[in-house]
Short mmCIF file of C-alpha atoms and ligand atoms in Angstrom, two decimals:
data_model
loop_
_atom_site.label_atom_id
_atom_site.label_comp_id
_atom_site.label_asym_id
_atom_site.label_seq_id
_atom_site.Cartn_x
_atom_site.Cartn_y
_atom_site.Cartn_z
CA MET A 29 120.35 148.85 45.82
CA SER A 30 122.00 146.51 48.24
CA HIS A 31 120.79 143.64 50.32
CA ILE A 32 120.98 144.51 53.82
CA CYS A 33 120.23 142.46 57.29
CA VAL A 34 119.90 144.39 60.53
CA ILE A 35 120.17 142.17 63.37
CA GLY A 36 118.28 143.62 66.57
CA THR A 37 115.16 146.05 66.27
CA GLY A 38 115.78 148.19 69.27
CA TYR A 39 116.55 152.12 69.18
CA VAL A 40 119.55 151.66 66.86
CA GLY A 41 118.18 148.86 64.80
CA VAL A 42 114.98 149.68 63.56
CA VAL A 43 116.17 153.18 62.79
CA THR A 44 119.23 151.85 60.91
CA GLY A 45 116.68 149.49 58.97
CA VAL A 46 114.20 151.78 58.17
CA CYS A 47 116.54 154.47 57.02
CA PHE A 48 118.55 152.44 54.82
CA ALA A 49 115.30 151.20 53.27
CA ASP A 50 114.45 154.83 52.57
CA LEU A 51 117.46 155.36 50.75
CA GLY A 52 116.48 152.50 48.27
CA ASN A 53 117.85 149.40 49.90
CA HIS A 54 116.46 145.88 50.40
CA VAL A 55 116.54 145.64 54.13
CA VAL A 56 115.11 142.95 56.34
CA CYS A 57 115.07 143.73 59.93
CA LEU A 58 115.70 140.66 62.60
CA ASP A 59 114.78 140.06 66.13
CA VAL A 60 114.76 137.19 68.52
CA ASP A 61 111.88 138.99 70.13
CA GLN A 62 108.70 137.45 68.32
CA LYS A 63 106.35 139.95 69.99
CA ARG A 64 108.51 142.92 68.89
CA ILE A 65 108.60 141.63 65.55
CA ASP A 66 104.85 140.47 65.48
CA GLY A 67 104.04 144.24 66.76
CA ILE A 68 106.10 145.88 63.99
CA LYS A 69 104.27 144.21 61.49
CA ASN A 70 101.33 145.23 62.77
CA GLY A 71 102.14 148.85 62.98
CA ILE A 72 103.06 149.11 66.78
CA MET A 73 106.71 150.50 67.00
CA PRO A 74 108.48 149.01 69.77
CA ILE A 75 110.09 152.47 70.83
CA TYR A 76 108.73 156.11 70.64
CA GLU A 77 110.70 158.03 68.20
CA PRO A 78 109.32 160.94 66.04
CA GLY A 79 108.36 160.18 62.41
CA LEU A 80 109.62 156.48 62.94
CA GLU A 81 106.42 154.87 62.68
CA GLN A 82 105.17 156.72 59.31
CA LEU A 83 108.72 156.44 57.62
CA THR A 84 108.62 152.53 58.74
CA ALA A 85 104.97 152.07 56.93
CA GLN A 86 106.01 153.94 53.98
CA ASN A 87 109.10 151.59 53.31
CA VAL A 88 106.93 148.43 54.11
CA LYS A 89 104.48 149.88 51.82
CA ALA A 90 107.39 150.32 48.89
CA GLY A 91 108.10 146.49 49.24
CA ARG A 92 111.71 147.49 50.59
CA LEU A 93 111.63 146.37 54.16
CA PHE A 94 110.87 143.49 56.20
CA PHE A 95 110.86 141.98 59.76
CA THR A 96 111.30 138.53 60.75
CA THR A 97 112.65 136.36 63.48
CA ASP A 98 114.28 134.01 61.05
CA TYR A 99 117.68 134.07 60.55
CA LYS A 100 118.11 132.10 57.21
CA GLU A 101 115.38 134.15 55.84
CA ALA A 102 117.01 137.68 57.07
CA LEU A 103 120.36 136.68 55.66
CA LYS A 104 119.39 134.82 52.30
CA GLY A 105 121.38 137.15 49.90
CA ALA A 106 122.30 139.58 52.14
CA GLU A 107 125.97 141.50 51.46
CA PHE A 108 126.07 143.26 54.86
CA ALA A 109 124.66 141.98 58.33
CA PHE A 110 124.37 145.12 60.74
CA ILE A 111 124.78 144.20 64.56
CA ALA A 112 122.50 146.27 66.50
CA VAL A 113 121.98 144.39 69.45
CA GLY A 114 121.94 145.30 73.11
CA THR A 115 125.31 145.97 74.93
CA PRO A 116 124.18 146.56 78.76
CA SER A 117 126.43 146.77 81.61
CA GLY A 118 127.64 143.52 83.20
CA VAL A 119 128.02 142.87 86.98
CA GLU A 120 131.37 145.05 86.99
CA GLY A 121 130.28 147.99 84.75
CA GLU A 122 131.82 145.95 81.99
CA ALA A 123 129.88 145.61 78.44
CA ASP A 124 127.90 142.44 78.57
CA LEU A 125 128.78 140.94 75.38
CA GLN A 126 126.01 137.70 75.35
CA TYR A 127 123.81 139.39 72.46
CA ILE A 128 126.65 140.12 70.25
CA ARG A 129 128.11 136.76 70.78
CA GLY A 130 124.54 135.24 70.07
CA ALA A 131 124.00 137.44 66.88
CA ALA A 132 127.85 136.29 65.47
CA GLU A 133 127.02 132.80 66.11
CA SER A 134 123.67 133.25 64.33
CA ILE A 135 125.20 134.62 61.58
CA ALA A 136 127.55 132.06 61.25
CA ASP A 137 125.14 129.20 61.36
CA ASN A 138 122.92 130.99 58.54
CA ILE A 139 124.87 132.65 55.80
CA ASP A 140 125.43 131.30 52.57
CA THR A 141 127.40 133.97 50.32
CA PRO A 142 129.93 136.42 51.42
CA ILE A 143 129.27 138.94 53.61
CA VAL A 144 130.25 142.20 55.41
CA VAL A 145 129.45 141.83 59.13
CA VAL A 146 129.04 145.53 60.34
CA ASN A 147 129.07 146.30 64.40
CA LYS A 148 126.86 149.18 65.21
CA SER A 149 126.52 148.03 68.67
CA THR A 150 128.77 149.99 71.40
CA VAL A 151 131.47 147.36 71.83
CA PRO A 152 134.70 147.30 73.69
CA VAL A 153 137.92 147.60 72.13
CA GLY A 154 139.00 144.38 70.48
CA THR A 155 135.43 143.14 69.92
CA GLY A 156 135.66 143.63 66.09
CA ASP A 157 138.60 140.66 66.37
CA TRP A 158 136.63 138.49 68.62
CA VAL A 159 133.35 138.62 66.27
CA ALA A 160 135.57 137.60 63.88
CA ASP A 161 136.91 134.91 65.76
CA VAL A 162 133.73 133.69 67.17
CA ILE A 163 132.16 133.26 63.35
CA ARG A 164 135.43 131.87 62.26
CA LYS A 165 135.30 129.23 64.75
CA ARG A 166 131.61 128.50 64.53
CA ARG A 167 131.99 127.55 60.69
CA SER A 168 135.21 125.69 61.05
CA GLY A 169 135.55 123.46 58.27
CA LYS A 170 132.88 125.60 56.09
CA GLN A 171 134.84 128.36 54.70
CA LEU A 172 133.19 131.57 53.59
CA GLU A 173 134.46 135.00 52.94
CA PHE A 174 133.41 137.27 55.38
CA MET A 175 134.79 140.90 56.84
CA VAL A 176 134.16 142.94 59.92
CA VAL A 177 133.92 146.29 59.74
CA SER A 178 133.13 148.52 62.96
CA ASN A 179 130.64 151.25 62.14
CA PRO A 180 129.85 153.12 65.51
CA GLU A 181 126.16 154.63 65.78
CA PHE A 182 126.16 158.13 67.25
CA LEU A 183 122.19 159.17 66.56
CA ARG A 184 120.38 160.76 69.35
CA GLU A 185 117.06 159.32 70.60
CA GLY A 186 114.51 161.83 69.97
CA SER A 187 116.24 162.75 66.62
CA ALA A 188 117.22 159.55 65.36
CA ILE A 189 116.04 159.51 61.81
CA ASN A 190 117.67 163.25 61.18
CA ASP A 191 120.71 162.02 62.91
CA PHE A 192 121.27 159.07 60.60
CA MET A 193 120.25 161.12 57.58
CA SER A 194 122.65 164.08 58.34
CA PRO A 195 125.26 162.57 60.30
CA ASP A 196 128.34 164.58 61.19
CA ARG A 197 130.64 161.89 60.27
CA ILE A 198 130.25 158.11 59.48
CA VAL A 199 133.08 156.00 61.49
CA LEU A 200 134.51 152.94 59.78
CA GLY A 201 136.79 150.76 61.02
CA SER A 202 138.28 147.64 59.42
CA LEU A 203 141.39 145.75 58.84
CA ASP A 204 140.30 145.53 55.28
CA LYS A 205 139.97 148.90 53.57
CA GLU A 206 137.89 147.40 50.65
CA ALA A 207 135.33 146.05 53.08
CA ALA A 208 135.30 149.22 54.87
CA GLN A 209 134.77 151.30 51.20
CA LYS A 210 131.97 148.75 50.35
CA VAL A 211 129.99 149.98 53.58
CA ALA A 212 131.12 153.66 52.78
CA ARG A 213 129.08 153.46 49.63
CA LEU A 214 126.07 152.70 51.63
CA TYR A 215 126.26 156.32 52.85
CA SER A 216 127.41 157.70 49.81
CA SER A 217 124.31 159.59 49.29
CA LEU A 218 124.07 161.30 52.65
CA ARG A 219 127.43 163.17 51.69
CA CYS A 220 129.11 163.24 54.90
CA PRO A 221 132.66 162.99 55.82
CA VAL A 222 133.56 159.25 56.05
CA LEU A 223 136.53 158.69 58.42
CA ILE A 224 138.36 155.10 57.65
CA THR A 225 140.38 153.68 60.48
CA ASP A 226 141.41 150.12 61.92
CA LEU A 227 138.88 148.29 63.82
CA ARG A 228 140.04 149.09 67.16
CA THR A 229 140.41 152.85 66.81
CA ALA A 230 136.69 153.14 65.39
CA GLU A 231 135.70 151.18 68.38
CA MET A 232 137.38 153.64 70.67
CA ILE A 233 136.51 156.70 68.96
CA LYS A 234 132.81 155.77 70.16
CA TYR A 235 133.49 155.27 73.82
CA ALA A 236 135.88 158.25 74.07
CA SER A 237 133.00 160.67 72.09
CA ASN A 238 130.54 159.49 74.81
CA ALA A 239 132.90 159.81 77.68
CA PHE A 240 133.70 163.20 76.29
CA LEU A 241 130.17 164.80 76.14
CA ALA A 242 129.44 163.19 79.58
CA THR A 243 132.43 164.90 81.01
CA ARG A 244 131.08 168.12 79.73
CA ILE A 245 128.00 167.77 81.56
CA SER A 246 129.86 166.70 84.51
CA PHE A 247 131.88 169.50 84.27
CA ILE A 248 129.15 172.26 83.62
CA ASN A 249 127.34 170.49 86.77
CA GLU A 250 130.51 171.05 89.11
CA ILE A 251 130.76 174.65 88.24
CA ALA A 252 127.00 174.82 88.67
CA ASN A 253 127.40 173.42 92.41
CA MET A 254 130.14 176.28 93.05
CA CYS A 255 127.49 179.21 91.25
CA GLU A 256 124.88 178.22 93.65
CA GLU A 257 127.63 178.81 96.76
CA MET A 258 129.17 181.82 95.37
CA GLY A 259 126.13 183.70 94.00
CA ALA A 260 126.48 183.13 89.78
CA ASP A 261 124.16 181.93 87.31
CA VAL A 262 125.59 178.83 85.53
CA ARG A 263 123.25 179.34 82.63
CA GLU A 264 125.09 182.71 81.57
CA VAL A 265 128.14 181.28 82.98
CA ALA A 266 127.41 178.34 80.03
CA GLN A 267 126.33 180.93 77.31
CA GLY A 268 129.70 183.16 78.08
CA MET A 269 132.01 179.80 77.52
CA GLY A 270 129.71 178.70 74.87
CA MET A 271 130.55 181.76 72.76
CA ASP A 272 134.25 180.72 72.48
CA LYS A 273 134.78 178.74 69.53
CA ARG A 274 137.17 176.45 70.92
CA ILE A 275 134.21 175.61 73.77
CA GLY A 276 130.88 175.92 71.94
CA HIS A 277 127.50 175.74 73.32
CA ALA A 278 126.40 172.15 73.29
CA PHE A 279 126.24 169.53 76.28
CA LEU A 280 126.84 172.57 79.01
CA ASP A 281 123.14 172.53 80.40
CA ALA A 282 123.33 172.01 84.23
CA GLY A 283 120.82 169.66 85.34
CA LEU A 284 120.28 166.42 87.12
CA GLY A 285 123.11 164.86 85.06
CA TRP A 286 123.48 162.76 82.17
CA GLY A 287 121.62 159.28 81.90
CA GLY A 288 119.98 157.19 79.10
CA SER A 289 120.77 154.02 77.45
CA CYS A 290 124.31 155.15 76.51
CA PHE A 291 126.51 157.42 78.49
CA PRO A 292 126.02 155.57 81.79
CA LYS A 293 127.06 152.12 80.53
CA ASP A 294 129.37 153.49 77.94
CA VAL A 295 131.69 155.64 80.67
CA LYS A 296 131.45 152.32 83.26
CA ALA A 297 132.47 150.06 80.12
CA LEU A 298 135.70 152.34 79.23
CA GLU A 299 136.34 152.64 83.11
CA HIS A 300 136.56 148.69 83.29
CA MET A 301 138.23 148.61 80.07
CA ALA A 302 141.02 151.12 80.98
CA VAL A 303 141.55 149.32 84.72
CA LEU A 304 141.93 145.87 82.98
CA ASN A 305 144.31 147.49 80.59
CA GLY A 306 146.65 148.93 83.51
CA THR A 307 145.32 152.42 82.90
CA HIS A 308 144.31 154.76 85.77
CA PRO A 309 140.99 156.26 84.44
CA GLN A 310 140.54 158.84 87.36
CA LEU A 311 139.06 161.68 85.33
CA LEU A 312 136.26 159.34 83.98
CA GLN A 313 135.64 158.16 87.57
CA ALA A 314 135.40 162.01 88.78
CA VAL A 315 132.81 162.30 85.99
CA MET A 316 130.54 159.54 87.22
CA GLU A 317 130.65 160.49 91.07
CA ILE A 318 129.75 163.82 89.81
CA ASN A 319 127.09 162.80 88.16
CA ARG A 320 125.81 160.60 91.15
CA ASN A 321 126.10 163.48 93.51
CA GLN A 322 124.04 165.61 91.42
CA ARG A 323 120.69 163.50 91.57
CA ARG A 324 121.36 163.50 95.66
CA ARG A 325 121.95 167.19 95.69
CA ALA A 326 118.78 167.76 94.27
CA VAL A 327 117.00 165.49 96.78
CA LEU A 328 118.94 167.39 99.50
CA LYS A 329 117.31 170.83 98.34
CA LEU A 330 114.14 169.19 98.83
CA ARG A 331 114.69 167.88 102.07
CA LYS A 332 116.05 171.20 103.33
CA ALA A 333 113.16 173.24 101.78
CA LEU A 334 110.21 170.73 103.37
CA GLY A 335 112.19 170.10 106.49
CA GLY A 336 112.31 166.46 105.81
CA LEU A 337 111.11 164.14 102.89
CA ASN A 338 108.82 161.51 105.38
CA GLU A 339 105.55 161.58 104.11
CA LYS A 340 105.89 164.55 101.87
CA VAL A 341 104.00 164.20 98.73
CA ILE A 342 106.49 165.40 95.61
CA GLY A 343 105.32 165.35 92.13
CA ILE A 344 107.79 164.50 89.37
CA LEU A 345 107.44 166.01 85.59
CA GLY A 346 109.08 163.84 83.11
CA LEU A 347 110.43 160.14 83.54
CA SER A 348 112.41 159.43 80.33
CA PHE A 349 115.97 160.45 80.30
CA LYS A 350 115.56 163.15 77.51
CA PRO A 351 112.40 164.63 75.87
CA ASN A 352 111.10 163.03 72.81
CA THR A 353 111.85 159.72 73.64
CA ASP A 354 110.16 156.68 76.09
CA ASP A 355 113.68 155.40 77.13
CA VAL A 356 113.85 155.55 80.88
CA ARG A 357 117.21 153.57 80.86
CA ASP A 358 119.52 155.21 83.71
CA ALA A 359 117.02 158.41 83.99
CA PRO A 360 117.75 160.86 86.34
CA ALA A 361 114.32 161.07 87.09
CA LEU A 362 114.20 157.24 88.26
CA GLU A 363 117.16 157.79 90.74
CA VAL A 364 115.36 161.06 92.36
CA ILE A 365 112.16 158.76 92.73
CA ARG A 366 114.20 156.12 94.52
CA LEU A 367 115.94 158.36 96.57
CA LEU A 368 112.89 160.28 97.73
CA GLU A 369 110.70 157.17 98.34
CA ASN A 370 113.88 156.13 100.36
CA GLU A 371 113.35 158.76 102.42
CA GLY A 372 109.84 158.20 102.85
CA ALA A 373 108.06 160.58 100.42
CA VAL A 374 105.14 159.66 98.59
CA VAL A 375 105.99 160.23 94.49
CA LYS A 376 103.47 161.16 92.04
CA VAL A 377 104.70 160.88 88.48
CA TYR A 378 103.43 162.39 84.69
CA ASP A 379 105.43 161.91 81.43
CA PRO A 380 104.15 162.56 78.18
CA GLN A 381 105.37 159.18 76.81
CA ALA A 382 107.17 157.29 79.00
CA MET A 383 104.59 156.21 81.53
CA ASP A 384 104.40 152.59 80.37
CA VAL A 385 107.95 151.89 79.94
CA ALA A 386 108.57 153.31 83.37
CA ALA A 387 106.19 151.58 85.74
CA PRO A 388 107.77 148.62 86.50
CA TYR A 389 110.51 150.47 87.91
CA ILE A 390 108.53 152.62 89.69
CA LYS A 391 105.84 150.48 91.28
CA LYS A 392 105.15 152.77 94.30
CA ALA A 393 104.56 155.82 92.34
CA VAL A 394 101.14 157.35 91.63
CA PHE A 395 100.70 157.72 88.25
CA CYS A 396 98.70 161.24 86.91
CA LYS A 397 97.09 162.47 83.73
CA ASP A 398 99.20 165.65 83.14
CA ALA A 399 101.40 168.12 85.35
CA TYR A 400 98.22 169.78 87.05
CA GLU A 401 97.05 166.39 88.76
CA THR A 402 100.79 165.75 89.50
CA ALA A 403 100.90 168.98 91.17
CA GLU A 404 97.57 168.96 93.15
CA ASN A 405 98.28 168.52 97.11
CA SER A 406 102.14 168.21 96.34
CA ASP A 407 104.91 169.52 98.81
CA GLY A 408 107.20 169.98 96.19
CA LEU A 409 107.52 169.61 92.30
CA VAL A 410 110.37 168.72 90.38
CA LEU A 411 110.98 168.70 87.23
CA ALA A 412 113.28 166.00 85.65
CA THR A 413 112.91 166.08 81.71
CA GLU A 414 112.17 169.16 80.01
CA TRP A 415 109.30 167.90 77.60
CA ASN A 416 107.81 170.89 75.64
CA GLU A 417 104.28 170.91 76.95
CA PHE A 418 106.29 171.67 80.48
CA LYS A 419 107.66 174.54 78.98
CA GLN A 420 104.43 176.99 79.13
CA LEU A 421 102.22 175.64 82.31
CA ASP A 422 99.78 177.85 84.24
CA PHE A 423 101.69 178.41 87.24
CA GLN A 424 98.73 180.27 88.93
CA ARG A 425 97.01 177.11 88.42
CA ILE A 426 99.69 174.63 90.10
CA ARG A 427 100.46 177.34 92.72
CA SER A 428 96.83 177.14 94.07
CA LEU A 429 97.05 173.20 93.53
CA MET A 430 99.99 172.72 95.51
CA ARG A 431 100.06 172.07 99.31
CA ASN A 432 103.34 173.64 99.57
CA PRO A 433 104.64 175.56 96.76
CA VAL A 434 108.26 174.33 96.37
CA ILE A 435 109.65 174.25 92.88
CA LEU A 436 113.09 171.97 91.87
CA ASP A 437 113.51 172.80 88.27
CA GLY A 438 116.00 170.18 87.51
CA ARG A 439 116.60 171.51 84.12
CA ASN A 440 116.54 175.23 84.28
CA LEU A 441 113.56 175.40 82.13
CA TRP A 442 111.61 177.95 83.77
CA ASP A 443 111.83 181.57 84.82
CA GLY A 444 113.18 181.46 88.52
CA GLU A 445 112.27 185.11 89.09
CA SER A 446 108.65 185.34 88.30
CA LEU A 447 108.30 182.12 89.96
CA ARG A 448 109.49 183.63 92.93
CA ALA A 449 107.53 186.73 92.67
CA MET A 450 104.40 184.53 92.33
CA GLY A 451 105.14 182.93 95.85
CA PHE A 452 107.02 179.42 94.93
CA THR A 453 110.27 178.60 96.48
CA TYR A 454 112.12 177.97 93.49
CA PHE A 455 115.61 175.86 93.02
CA GLY A 456 116.82 175.63 89.74
CA VAL A 457 120.55 174.16 89.49
CA GLY A 458 123.49 176.55 89.74
CA ARG A 459 121.26 179.64 90.21
CA GLY A 460 122.96 181.16 92.87
CA ASN A 461 121.99 184.74 91.83
CA LEU A 462 118.40 183.73 93.06
CA GLN A 463 120.11 182.97 96.47
CA ASN A 464 118.39 179.57 96.46
CA GLY A 465 119.66 176.13 97.09
CA LYS A 466 121.12 177.48 100.48
N1 NAD B 528 119.94 153.70 72.09
C1 NAD B 528 121.04 155.01 71.29
O1 NAD B 528 120.49 155.92 71.38
C2 NAD B 528 122.06 154.53 70.89
C3 NAD B 528 122.83 155.27 70.31
C4 NAD B 528 124.08 155.01 69.75
C5 NAD B 528 124.61 153.58 69.75
N2 NAD B 528 123.70 152.90 70.65
C6 NAD B 528 124.65 151.15 70.68
O2 NAD B 528 123.82 150.52 70.17
C7 NAD B 528 123.42 149.21 70.65
C8 NAD B 528 121.91 148.93 70.68
O3 NAD B 528 121.25 149.85 70.98
P1 NAD B 528 119.88 150.05 71.34
O4 NAD B 528 119.45 150.95 72.40
O5 NAD B 528 119.42 149.89 70.03
O6 NAD B 528 119.41 148.59 72.08
P2 NAD B 528 117.82 148.20 72.64
O7 NAD B 528 118.21 147.20 73.51
O8 NAD B 528 117.00 149.10 72.42
O9 NAD B 528 117.41 146.79 71.47
C9 NAD B 528 118.42 145.76 71.41
C10 NAD B 528 117.35 144.66 70.42
O10 NAD B 528 118.35 143.67 69.98
C11 NAD B 528 117.74 142.56 69.86
N3 NAD B 528 118.42 141.35 70.27
C12 NAD B 528 119.24 141.08 70.98
N4 NAD B 528 120.18 139.70 71.11
C13 NAD B 528 119.77 139.28 69.61
C14 NAD B 528 120.01 138.25 68.57
N5 NAD B 528 120.97 137.49 69.05
N6 NAD B 528 119.54 138.54 67.39
C15 NAD B 528 118.53 139.38 67.04
N7 NAD B 528 118.59 140.30 67.98
C16 NAD B 528 118.54 140.16 69.31
C17 NAD B 528 116.61 142.46 71.21
O11 NAD B 528 115.61 141.72 71.57
C18 NAD B 528 116.32 144.03 71.28
O12 NAD B 528 115.33 144.38 70.47
C19 NAD B 528 124.27 149.48 72.02
O13 NAD B 528 125.31 148.96 71.86
C20 NAD B 528 124.26 150.88 72.34
O14 NAD B 528 125.00 150.98 72.86
C21 NAD B 528 122.65 153.03 71.11
#
């Protein structure tokens, strides 16, 4: 059993803490947000993540998992301090490291035993060295052994617990192989491949992985737009491509583009780092531009179908950036809503989990209780997030409720042909074989 402190109780921190506790460790999760910690202590999770609430309760009950805002208490006797605070975009697209600095300084001020500081946050290449420097300077005079290890996180919101417990790989970067091995042992019961590299390489693996996945989505979206113009079906194109083992099926779904808490900020941060270091990241720039255009193209389709958007009522199904999470950071739905409202449309919305979180960003929107209320008197209905409950809707009912039966299926979830047979004007993404989008 190891003593672990996890700093930050967002998606990554709370999942990391709860899962390490479930593996039998003594874990203290710390956050500077008192409300968040009080909530968790009262069984209210700060995020929606399937299975998390129950696993948290089990481990708290078993006496292995604790929550606090007190750094002294959290770091007392800790062998590992995992930093899992946010690294949002700064004004120029760079990763804003203020929270990392805050965490590093608090570690420096409060450690009293040798410790391995593990960076789980996604941080620019070179941050591990910088964190070591921040801690060293802060402790000037009071020497204490500490090592910094980079351990980038690859979990996906919506399946975070499973991703933590069954990872494809654990990446550990350090200048001190022994420290990396110590962290590796925390994961040994998961029986997954462990790659040990130097600090900067580990940090780059995370950015390169996210940028590559975003590139795949932008690539298939570019192909989708060609399919629309040339009469092909991108879903079958992606299927045919994915059957090639060298390509595979993942991240080849055309739609409204990528969003969420990671891809947008990480691609931007990598581009920023690249320019700052004298390289020309033209592929990343194109990947971001394709993504922006994908939202605009959806709005263009609606505008054309409805002969303008001013005073048109548009229903949006789904607000979170993907199903099974309430995270709306850089969600495509929010960008589509903004564009629609700019053109004078009235927007109605429904999401099974993300309404409260999204509310501050879409103050003019009308919040509905389900898909049917959203469709009622709408001139257009947009599927922005493919939640399970949207898979099997009563489309006859929706047809009778809508003022104008125009559907924009931004996730290619529905059977366009049968919807057209029911009298809908149906737009998918990249489904040129239905002769739509023109
Ligand atoms: N969300 C994901 O799916 C995901 C996946 C992989 C990697 N990451 C990376 O992990 C990091 C964390 O992401 P997240 O989505 O969990 O963040 P988040 O914004 O949900 O949570 C961050 C938490 O850190 C707390 N915090 C800020 N400063 C602090 C400090 N000095 N001391 C203690 N707590 C502090 C905040 O109060 C907040 O609760 C980011 O770098 C992100 O890029 C996220």
